[in-house]
mmCIF file of C-alpha atoms in Angstrom:
data_model
loop_
_atom_site.group_PDB
_atom_site.id
_atom_site.type_symbol
_atom_site.label_atom_id
_atom_site.label_comp_id
_atom_site.label_asym_id
_atom_site.label_seq_id
_atom_site.Cartn_x
_atom_site.Cartn_y
_atom_site.Cartn_z
ATOM 1 C CA ALA A 258 43.788 170.925 57.535
ATOM 2 C CA GLN A 259 44.785 172.930 54.502
ATOM 3 C CA ARG A 260 47.844 174.432 56.864
ATOM 4 C CA ASP A 261 48.557 171.183 58.329
ATOM 5 C CA ARG A 262 49.410 170.448 54.348
ATOM 6 C CA VAL A 263 51.874 173.003 54.056
ATOM 7 C CA ILE A 264 53.099 171.350 56.524
ATOM 8 C CA ALA A 265 53.737 168.297 55.532
ATOM 9 C CA ALA A 266 54.884 169.357 52.336
ATOM 10 C CA LEU A 267 57.706 171.608 53.463
ATOM 11 C CA LEU A 268 59.022 169.203 55.797
ATOM 12 C CA ARG A 269 58.811 166.284 53.022
ATOM 13 C CA SER A 270 60.358 168.541 50.788
ATOM 14 C CA ASP A 271 64.746 169.169 50.805
ATOM 15 C CA LEU A 272 64.347 172.744 51.208
ATOM 16 C CA ASP A 273 66.660 174.230 53.626
ATOM 17 C CA GLY A 274 65.548 175.996 57.005
ATOM 18 C CA GLU A 275 65.308 179.596 55.716
ATOM 19 C CA GLU A 276 63.160 178.786 52.367
ATOM 20 C CA ALA A 277 60.912 176.367 54.529
ATOM 21 C CA GLN A 278 59.833 179.204 56.201
ATOM 22 C CA SER A 279 59.282 182.057 54.237
ATOM 23 C CA ALA A 280 57.407 179.213 51.877
ATOM 24 C CA PHE A 281 55.250 178.877 55.517
ATOM 25 C CA ALA A 282 55.298 182.749 55.701
ATOM 26 C CA ASN A 283 53.995 182.798 52.483
ATOM 27 C CA HIS A 284 51.605 180.784 52.816
ATOM 28 C CA GLY A 285 50.502 182.345 55.752
ATOM 29 C CA ARG A 286 50.391 185.786 54.148
ATOM 30 C CA ARG A 287 47.991 184.625 52.015
ATOM 31 C CA ALA A 288 45.433 182.543 53.886
ATOM 32 C CA ASP A 289 45.031 185.830 55.876
ATOM 33 C CA ASP A 290 44.918 187.551 52.720
ATOM 34 C CA GLU A 291 42.123 185.768 51.589
ATOM 35 C CA LEU A 292 40.372 185.698 55.332
ATOM 36 C CA LEU A 293 40.178 189.881 54.905
ATOM 37 C CA ALA A 294 38.834 189.546 51.514
ATOM 38 C CA ALA A 295 36.265 186.717 52.403
ATOM 39 C CA SER A 296 35.493 188.869 55.952
ATOM 40 C CA ALA A 297 34.829 192.125 53.262
ATOM 41 C CA LYS A 298 32.516 190.470 51.203
ATOM 42 C CA THR A 299 30.327 189.579 53.885
ATOM 43 C CA ALA A 300 30.645 192.459 55.586
ATOM 44 C CA GLU A 301 29.482 193.809 51.886
ATOM 45 C CA ALA A 302 26.467 190.978 52.044
ATOM 46 C CA THR A 303 25.322 192.197 55.337
ATOM 47 C CA ALA A 304 25.681 195.619 54.331
ATOM 48 C CA GLU A 305 23.024 194.384 51.069
ATOM 49 C CA SER A 306 20.743 192.523 53.368
ATOM 50 C CA VAL A 307 20.328 195.342 55.398
ATOM 51 C CA ARG A 308 19.061 197.313 53.172
ATOM 52 C CA LEU A 309 17.467 195.544 51.099
ATOM 53 C CA ARG A 310 15.226 194.525 54.114
ATOM 54 C CA ALA A 311 14.439 198.302 55.339
ATOM 55 C CA GLN A 312 13.697 198.638 51.411
ATOM 56 C CA ASN A 313 11.659 195.249 52.292
ATOM 57 C CA ARG A 314 9.499 196.814 54.708
ATOM 58 C CA VAL A 315 9.208 200.084 53.187
ATOM 59 C CA LEU A 316 7.573 198.263 49.952
ATOM 60 C CA LEU A 317 5.661 196.561 52.776
ATOM 61 C CA SER A 318 3.906 199.908 53.666
ATOM 62 C CA GLN A 319 3.546 200.753 51.448
ATOM 63 C CA LEU A 320 1.505 197.614 50.071
ATOM 64 C CA ARG A 321 -0.407 197.913 52.647
ATOM 65 C CA GLN A 322 -0.974 201.635 52.086
ATOM 66 C CA MET A 323 -2.152 200.733 48.828
ATOM 67 C CA THR A 324 -4.209 198.283 49.448
ATOM 68 C CA VAL A 325 -6.769 200.105 52.630
ATOM 69 C CA MET A 326 -6.528 203.005 49.874
ATOM 70 C CA SER A 327 -7.562 200.308 47.005
ATOM 71 C CA ALA A 328 -10.363 199.212 49.685
ATOM 72 C CA ARG A 329 -11.749 202.682 50.051
ATOM 73 C CA ALA A 330 -11.648 203.275 46.285
ATOM 74 C CA GLU A 331 -13.828 200.577 45.934
ATOM 75 C CA GLU A 332 -16.093 201.002 48.983
ATOM 76 C CA VAL A 333 -16.376 204.755 47.036
ATOM 77 C CA ALA A 334 -17.095 203.664 43.886
ATOM 78 C CA ASN A 335 -19.717 201.457 44.905
ATOM 79 C CA ALA A 336 -21.482 203.769 46.246
ATOM 80 C CA LEU A 337 -21.661 205.973 44.171
ATOM 81 C CA PHE A 338 -23.174 203.187 41.910
ATOM 82 C CA GLU A 339 -26.098 203.020 44.246
ATOM 83 C CA GLU A 340 -26.809 207.323 44.163
ATOM 84 C CA ARG A 341 -26.325 206.838 40.591
ATOM 85 C CA ALA A 342 -29.272 203.832 40.932
ATOM 86 C CA GLU A 343 -30.966 206.039 43.049
ATOM 87 C CA LEU A 344 -30.874 209.040 40.542
ATOM 88 C CA LEU A 345 -31.996 206.623 37.664
ATOM 89 C CA LYS A 346 -34.670 205.739 39.646
ATOM 90 C CA TRP A 347 -36.366 209.342 41.473
ATOM 91 C CA ALA A 348 -35.693 210.525 37.313
ATOM 92 C CA ALA A 349 -37.494 207.940 36.195
ATOM 93 C CA THR A 350 -40.830 208.999 38.401
ATOM 94 C CA PRO A 351 -43.230 211.654 38.233
ATOM 95 C CA GLU A 352 -41.961 214.162 40.977
ATOM 96 C CA ALA A 353 -38.124 214.266 38.824
ATOM 97 C CA SER A 354 -40.102 215.939 36.306
ATOM 98 C CA GLY A 355 -41.835 218.503 37.663
ATOM 99 C CA PRO A 356 -45.467 219.798 38.571
ATOM 100 C CA SER A 357 -46.078 220.563 34.913
ATOM 101 C CA THR A 358 -45.097 217.522 33.616
ATOM 102 C CA ALA A 359 -45.888 215.418 36.081
ATOM 103 C CA ALA A 360 -49.871 216.667 35.394
ATOM 104 C CA ALA A 361 -49.342 216.107 31.261
ATOM 105 C CA SER A 362 -47.756 212.589 31.484
ATOM 106 C CA PRO A 363 -49.574 209.634 30.842
ATOM 107 C CA GLY A 364 -50.216 206.864 33.825
ATOM 108 C CA PRO A 365 -48.152 203.996 33.841
ATOM 109 C CA ALA A 366 -48.729 201.445 30.595
ATOM 110 C CA GLU A 367 -50.693 198.149 30.887
ATOM 111 C CA GLY A 368 -48.235 196.144 33.092
ATOM 112 C CA ASP A 369 -46.137 198.170 34.340
ATOM 113 C CA ALA A 370 -45.737 198.833 38.040
ATOM 114 C CA GLU A 371 -45.297 202.370 39.338
ATOM 115 C CA GLU A 372 -43.268 202.291 42.443
ATOM 116 C CA PRO A 373 -44.311 204.977 44.650
ATOM 117 C CA ALA A 374 -42.865 207.761 45.836
ATOM 118 C CA PRO A 375 -40.893 207.201 49.215
ATOM 119 C CA GLU A 376 -44.174 209.686 50.859
ATOM 120 C CA GLU A 377 -46.663 207.490 49.190
ATOM 121 C CA SER A 378 -44.816 204.356 51.011
ATOM 122 C CA ARG A 379 -45.979 205.702 54.257
ATOM 123 C CA THR A 380 -49.231 205.866 53.789
ATOM 124 C CA SER A 381 -51.595 205.643 51.410
ATOM 125 C CA HIS A 382 -54.475 208.316 52.718
ATOM 126 C CA ASP A 383 -54.422 211.127 54.285
ATOM 127 C CA ASP A 384 -56.569 212.362 57.659
ATOM 128 C CA ASP A 385 -59.415 213.227 54.659
ATOM 129 C CA GLY A 386 -59.477 209.945 52.853
ATOM 130 C CA SER A 387 -57.836 210.775 49.491
ATOM 131 C CA GLU A 388 -55.805 208.972 47.860
ATOM 132 C CA PRO A 389 -51.923 209.640 47.638
ATOM 133 C CA ALA A 390 -51.990 211.035 43.359
ATOM 134 C CA ASP A 391 -54.657 213.420 44.227
ATOM 135 C CA ARG A 392 -52.294 215.637 46.942
ATOM 136 C CA PRO A 393 -50.450 218.463 45.391
ATOM 137 C CA HIS A 394 -46.606 217.878 45.480
#
């Protein structure tokens, strides 16, 4: 469309043939230069797009790895929390304080429920009929 406008302007002008040809050639060179510049910018933009997509893939991969590691860290933290709770519960039992302290420690206060030790929870009596508290540990 621009080329047609240039041709029409040249035809309307009072330039002689050589001047018109020179003006048209100059216009063609400018158009070619603009086209080359636009092509170069397009190539740069394409290269930048490719670079950014590659960087995006790397970042997404790292994000996936971090998400997996975060989930694993949460699992480990939960397991440690549960282990700590079990250790605190065990530390409160007479077995945790050893045989001499267990014998000297008073029984549970009135209203406190004594939690049975793991071996006591399996059976409440030995073959001889004695209570679990009567058995040696």
